[in-house]
XYZ file of C-alpha atoms in Angstrom:
343
model
C -62.792 44.495 -51.224
C -59.322 45.162 -50.099
C -58.940 48.389 -48.332
C -56.145 49.800 -46.232
C -56.382 50.136 -42.474
C -54.719 52.749 -40.474
C -52.767 51.471 -37.384
C -51.538 54.288 -35.040
C -47.823 52.987 -34.439
C -46.647 55.355 -31.745
C -43.287 55.305 -33.332
C -41.536 58.555 -33.000
C -39.602 58.350 -36.005
C -39.615 56.891 -39.665
C -40.529 53.029 -39.666
C -38.130 51.114 -41.586
C -39.559 47.628 -41.713
C -42.750 45.540 -41.123
C -42.563 41.750 -40.680
C -45.117 39.352 -40.446
C -44.788 35.790 -38.585
C -45.222 32.533 -40.420
C -49.050 32.496 -39.504
C -49.594 36.311 -40.371
C -51.417 36.929 -37.071
C -48.371 38.695 -35.782
C -46.477 41.740 -36.804
C -43.148 43.415 -35.762
C -42.101 47.061 -36.749
C -38.894 48.905 -36.334
C -37.945 52.419 -36.471
C -35.330 55.054 -36.345
C -36.544 55.780 -32.835
C -34.542 52.608 -31.701
C -37.624 50.545 -30.808
C -39.346 47.420 -32.034
C -42.988 46.735 -31.477
C -44.831 43.606 -31.869
C -48.683 43.681 -32.777
C -51.183 40.800 -32.612
C -54.354 40.312 -34.624
C -57.538 40.095 -32.627
C -60.540 38.266 -33.124
C -62.122 41.559 -34.137
C -59.644 41.965 -36.945
C -57.838 44.863 -35.089
C -54.068 45.036 -34.511
C -53.056 45.670 -31.065
C -49.596 46.465 -29.840
C -48.697 43.856 -27.214
C -44.923 44.659 -26.663
C -42.697 47.605 -27.104
C -39.269 48.035 -26.413
C -36.027 49.798 -27.184
C -33.316 47.359 -28.829
C -30.393 49.362 -30.214
C -28.393 52.574 -29.912
C -29.195 53.631 -33.403
C -31.643 53.396 -36.092
C -33.359 49.772 -36.622
C -33.174 48.913 -40.156
C -34.767 45.596 -40.058
C -36.752 43.041 -38.098
C -37.625 39.355 -38.919
C -39.302 36.314 -37.316
C -38.023 32.695 -37.278
C -40.073 29.753 -38.063
C -42.494 29.157 -35.106
C -40.832 25.607 -34.787
C -37.925 27.441 -33.059
C -40.373 29.429 -30.678
C -41.434 33.173 -30.865
C -38.004 34.646 -31.859
C -37.191 37.771 -33.540
C -33.937 39.120 -34.880
C -33.230 42.827 -35.319
C -30.271 44.948 -36.905
C -29.004 48.348 -36.582
C -26.781 51.396 -37.297
C -25.046 50.650 -34.235
C -23.224 48.020 -35.953
C -25.014 45.069 -34.278
C -27.755 42.512 -34.686
C -29.682 41.127 -31.830
C -31.762 37.848 -31.076
C -34.647 38.388 -29.073
C -37.110 35.599 -27.493
C -40.466 36.043 -26.219
C -40.907 34.901 -22.275
C -43.711 34.498 -19.951
C -43.023 36.583 -16.575
C -43.045 34.025 -13.778
C -43.311 37.269 -11.297
C -43.728 40.894 -11.704
C -40.819 42.642 -13.399
C -39.760 45.839 -11.660
C -39.295 48.843 -13.752
C -40.894 47.253 -16.999
C -44.426 47.148 -16.131
C -44.551 43.586 -16.871
C -47.036 41.405 -14.530
C -46.687 37.947 -13.655
C -48.074 35.779 -16.582
C -47.552 38.640 -19.166
C -45.086 38.033 -22.009
C -42.132 40.162 -22.595
C -39.039 39.936 -25.101
C -35.736 39.068 -23.708
C -32.620 39.817 -25.353
C -30.782 36.473 -25.903
C -27.740 37.307 -27.893
C -25.879 40.285 -29.603
C -23.972 39.756 -32.755
C -21.159 42.198 -32.850
C -18.590 41.119 -35.474
C -19.417 43.947 -38.160
C -17.581 47.416 -37.700
C -19.997 49.043 -39.829
C -23.932 49.465 -39.941
C -25.927 46.146 -40.185
C -28.322 46.949 -42.923
C -30.393 43.382 -43.164
C -30.859 40.429 -41.068
C -32.650 37.021 -42.290
C -33.358 33.662 -40.788
C -32.602 30.648 -42.946
C -35.401 28.557 -44.169
C -36.515 25.904 -41.695
C -34.930 22.891 -43.326
C -31.560 24.480 -42.769
C -32.053 24.648 -38.988
C -31.818 27.710 -36.956
C -29.253 29.764 -38.976
C -29.188 33.643 -39.301
C -27.603 35.573 -42.041
C -26.467 39.419 -41.698
C -25.193 41.989 -44.055
C -23.418 45.224 -43.424
C -21.835 48.283 -45.078
C -18.300 46.578 -44.857
C -19.529 44.221 -47.638
C -19.531 40.943 -45.701
C -22.441 38.629 -45.307
C -22.335 36.581 -42.006
C -23.920 33.491 -41.248
C -24.536 32.446 -37.599
C -26.031 29.107 -36.326
C -27.581 28.541 -32.849
C -25.397 26.099 -31.125
C -28.500 24.710 -29.119
C -32.047 25.794 -30.195
C -33.083 25.401 -26.774
C -30.581 28.124 -25.535
C -30.509 30.966 -27.902
C -27.692 32.778 -25.935
C -25.120 31.201 -28.028
C -24.484 31.654 -31.731
C -21.522 30.449 -33.675
C -20.274 32.521 -36.507
C -20.046 29.811 -39.220
C -19.173 31.850 -42.446
C -18.223 35.231 -43.751
C -18.804 35.912 -47.368
C -16.929 39.070 -48.766
C -18.905 40.587 -51.275
C -16.714 43.513 -52.261
C -19.558 45.852 -52.222
C -21.386 47.667 -49.555
C -24.474 45.406 -48.884
C -27.803 46.636 -48.264
C -30.203 43.719 -48.439
C -30.104 39.802 -48.332
C -32.554 36.901 -49.173
C -32.488 33.047 -48.692
C -33.725 30.785 -51.347
C -36.523 28.871 -49.496
C -36.370 25.749 -52.115
C -35.219 22.504 -50.391
C -34.407 21.097 -53.806
C -31.129 23.103 -54.381
C -28.093 23.988 -52.551
C -28.548 26.868 -49.930
C -28.452 30.191 -51.728
C -28.504 33.780 -50.848
C -29.042 36.963 -53.060
C -27.129 39.930 -51.886
C -28.002 43.422 -52.993
C -25.819 46.510 -52.694
C -26.825 50.318 -52.661
C -23.251 51.368 -53.205
C -23.532 54.646 -55.103
C -19.720 54.938 -55.122
C -19.264 51.709 -56.953
C -20.867 52.754 -60.297
C -19.737 49.834 -62.609
C -20.866 46.034 -62.235
C -23.930 44.510 -60.933
C -25.448 45.296 -57.853
C -27.055 41.834 -56.953
C -25.068 38.585 -56.501
C -25.872 35.091 -56.016
C -24.148 33.078 -53.324
C -24.489 29.506 -52.958
C -23.113 26.869 -50.416
C -21.006 24.043 -51.706
C -21.258 20.706 -49.718
C -17.915 19.653 -51.265
C -15.784 22.621 -50.228
C -18.033 23.607 -47.334
C -17.619 27.004 -48.369
C -20.042 29.796 -49.832
C -19.052 31.055 -53.281
C -20.302 33.802 -55.790
C -21.938 31.738 -58.664
C -23.660 34.728 -60.467
C -23.749 38.459 -60.641
C -26.780 39.981 -62.188
C -24.763 42.571 -64.343
C -27.818 44.329 -65.505
C -28.578 45.708 -62.281
C -26.506 48.654 -61.752
C -28.489 51.146 -59.930
C -28.650 51.036 -56.103
C -30.773 48.096 -54.727
C -32.814 48.250 -51.589
C -34.369 44.939 -51.412
C -34.170 41.484 -52.929
C -36.734 38.552 -52.513
C -36.441 34.978 -53.598
C -39.989 33.739 -54.330
C -41.194 30.322 -52.822
C -40.810 27.481 -55.357
C -43.765 25.188 -55.547
C -42.615 23.201 -58.556
C -40.818 25.593 -60.785
C -37.576 24.401 -62.483
C -36.000 27.875 -62.038
C -35.751 30.538 -59.421
C -37.811 33.747 -59.276
C -36.136 36.896 -57.682
C -37.806 40.051 -57.038
C -35.713 43.146 -56.991
C -36.508 46.664 -55.595
C -34.362 49.739 -57.039
C -35.342 52.618 -59.176
C -38.272 50.344 -60.342
C -39.546 46.873 -59.638
C -37.684 44.064 -61.427
C -38.398 40.435 -61.626
C -35.634 38.042 -62.745
C -35.591 34.333 -63.369
C -32.346 32.197 -62.490
C -32.498 28.997 -64.332
C -29.819 26.346 -63.465
C -27.811 25.162 -66.493
C -28.079 21.201 -66.256
C -26.125 19.942 -69.247
C -24.516 17.569 -66.984
C -26.408 17.228 -63.848
C -24.140 14.264 -62.626
C -21.107 15.999 -62.628
C -19.268 17.054 -59.644
C -18.601 20.704 -60.873
C -22.494 20.990 -61.749
C -23.339 20.082 -58.142
C -20.695 22.147 -56.497
C -21.052 25.415 -58.641
C -24.324 25.992 -60.090
C -24.503 28.351 -63.203
C -27.522 30.141 -64.081
C -29.180 31.793 -67.060
C -30.612 34.961 -65.992
C -33.531 36.327 -67.806
C -35.196 39.717 -66.698
C -39.027 38.979 -67.014
C -40.477 42.132 -65.962
C -39.755 45.795 -65.096
C -42.063 48.392 -63.829
C -41.482 52.129 -63.180
C -44.814 53.077 -61.664
C -43.802 53.360 -58.010
C -40.685 55.458 -58.504
C -38.103 54.383 -56.272
C -38.989 51.022 -54.715
C -38.244 50.214 -50.950
C -39.631 46.763 -50.062
C -40.878 43.710 -51.561
C -42.728 40.670 -50.351
C -44.089 37.345 -52.099
C -47.294 35.723 -51.148
C -46.945 32.061 -49.897
C -47.343 30.190 -53.111
C -44.785 32.827 -54.950
C -47.352 33.818 -57.678
C -47.841 37.371 -56.561
C -45.381 40.138 -55.606
C -46.176 43.107 -53.416
C -43.984 46.199 -53.729
C -43.980 49.630 -51.949
C -42.345 52.678 -53.196
C -42.161 56.526 -53.063
C -45.592 56.919 -54.653
C -47.169 55.970 -51.371
C -48.860 53.012 -52.508
C -48.621 48.991 -52.441
C -48.822 47.407 -55.820
C -49.245 43.688 -56.524
C -47.846 42.088 -59.610
C -48.952 38.754 -61.215
C -48.035 36.794 -64.216
C -50.644 35.618 -66.490
C -50.843 32.263 -68.381
C -48.332 33.547 -70.921
C -45.925 34.489 -68.233
C -46.565 38.282 -68.886
C -46.509 40.296 -65.631
C -48.806 42.853 -64.829
C -50.108 45.043 -62.143
C -53.273 43.667 -60.708
C -54.167 45.948 -57.794
C -53.052 49.269 -56.263
C -53.679 49.811 -52.529
C -53.164 53.332 -51.502
C -52.744 54.485 -47.712
C -55.836 56.667 -47.704
C -58.351 53.986 -46.458
C -60.009 53.611 -50.081
C -60.741 50.163 -51.568
C -57.737 48.789 -53.781
C -57.913 49.637 -57.354
C -58.300 46.173 -59.072
C -56.584 46.415 -62.672
C -57.923 43.593 -64.924
C -57.732 40.511 -62.598
C -59.379 39.161 -59.543
C -57.368 39.160 -56.352
C -57.146 35.853 -54.201
C -58.804 36.520 -50.749
C -56.376 36.444 -47.978
C -53.548 37.201 -50.223
C -52.566 40.444 -48.118
C -51.679 38.320 -45.054
C -48.407 37.566 -46.608
């Protein structure tokens, strides 16, 4: 039976983000106290803080892991208008002033990304098949995409693209599918822009070598706090989770009337269908799919994590509620696969 486990974080202020690594055995947290902490799962099933360091000069909004193929690499973003890339190193000698002994690991700042003039609100590494790329978004309405010039030297990142979204950006998500052109969903929490959709779909064209907006989800008009593409294991459409005043799940199905035309290849068009909407949380802040893209976890103002799954008729329902009081999860009419909470 799933149960919540309390982990004393020792953060001195609000925790804004929690991120698991590829294998689910490492975890990073970030906070308004300007620090990032890395946690490792021990053989006894307990999480132990193995690194803690100050990262920025403002609240740290997001932290994310690169694929382990590129080493142990983190990226963070902050209210101080910057994003940063961190790489885990092994000390070859005792490091004075840090308490790091020879043979111990520490996190070294490899690069600072300072192109934004406003708060950087989200940062995400691209899927592995797109090499080591990093996307950031900021309050100035620009999504910036960087690429590591040499994965063996993470000190040098090249700004490859600037995507002007014309809305203050709050969150981004790469589409992990290999079978489609590179795609990013961008969400906005701009309360001053009352009209128009708050979620855009940006796609990269190999023909023009530019990113372009291919869809706006006009039905999403309230502030968006998180967006998350689901892993695609054989679906003919994309699945997108959206966190706003409720949990929304949308499908984006490519229109393939003429799949051989250059226009279709360079500028995908989608049919959007809102397949689920749930108000149980109140305001929703974070989303995460499991590794197969079949179960969506959400957290919100009600102090709980809720798990959503579609049945054989593609009707989405809440299958479990996990509250932060240490009690077992409330299972609602469906079995919960073992290990799913590791995502």
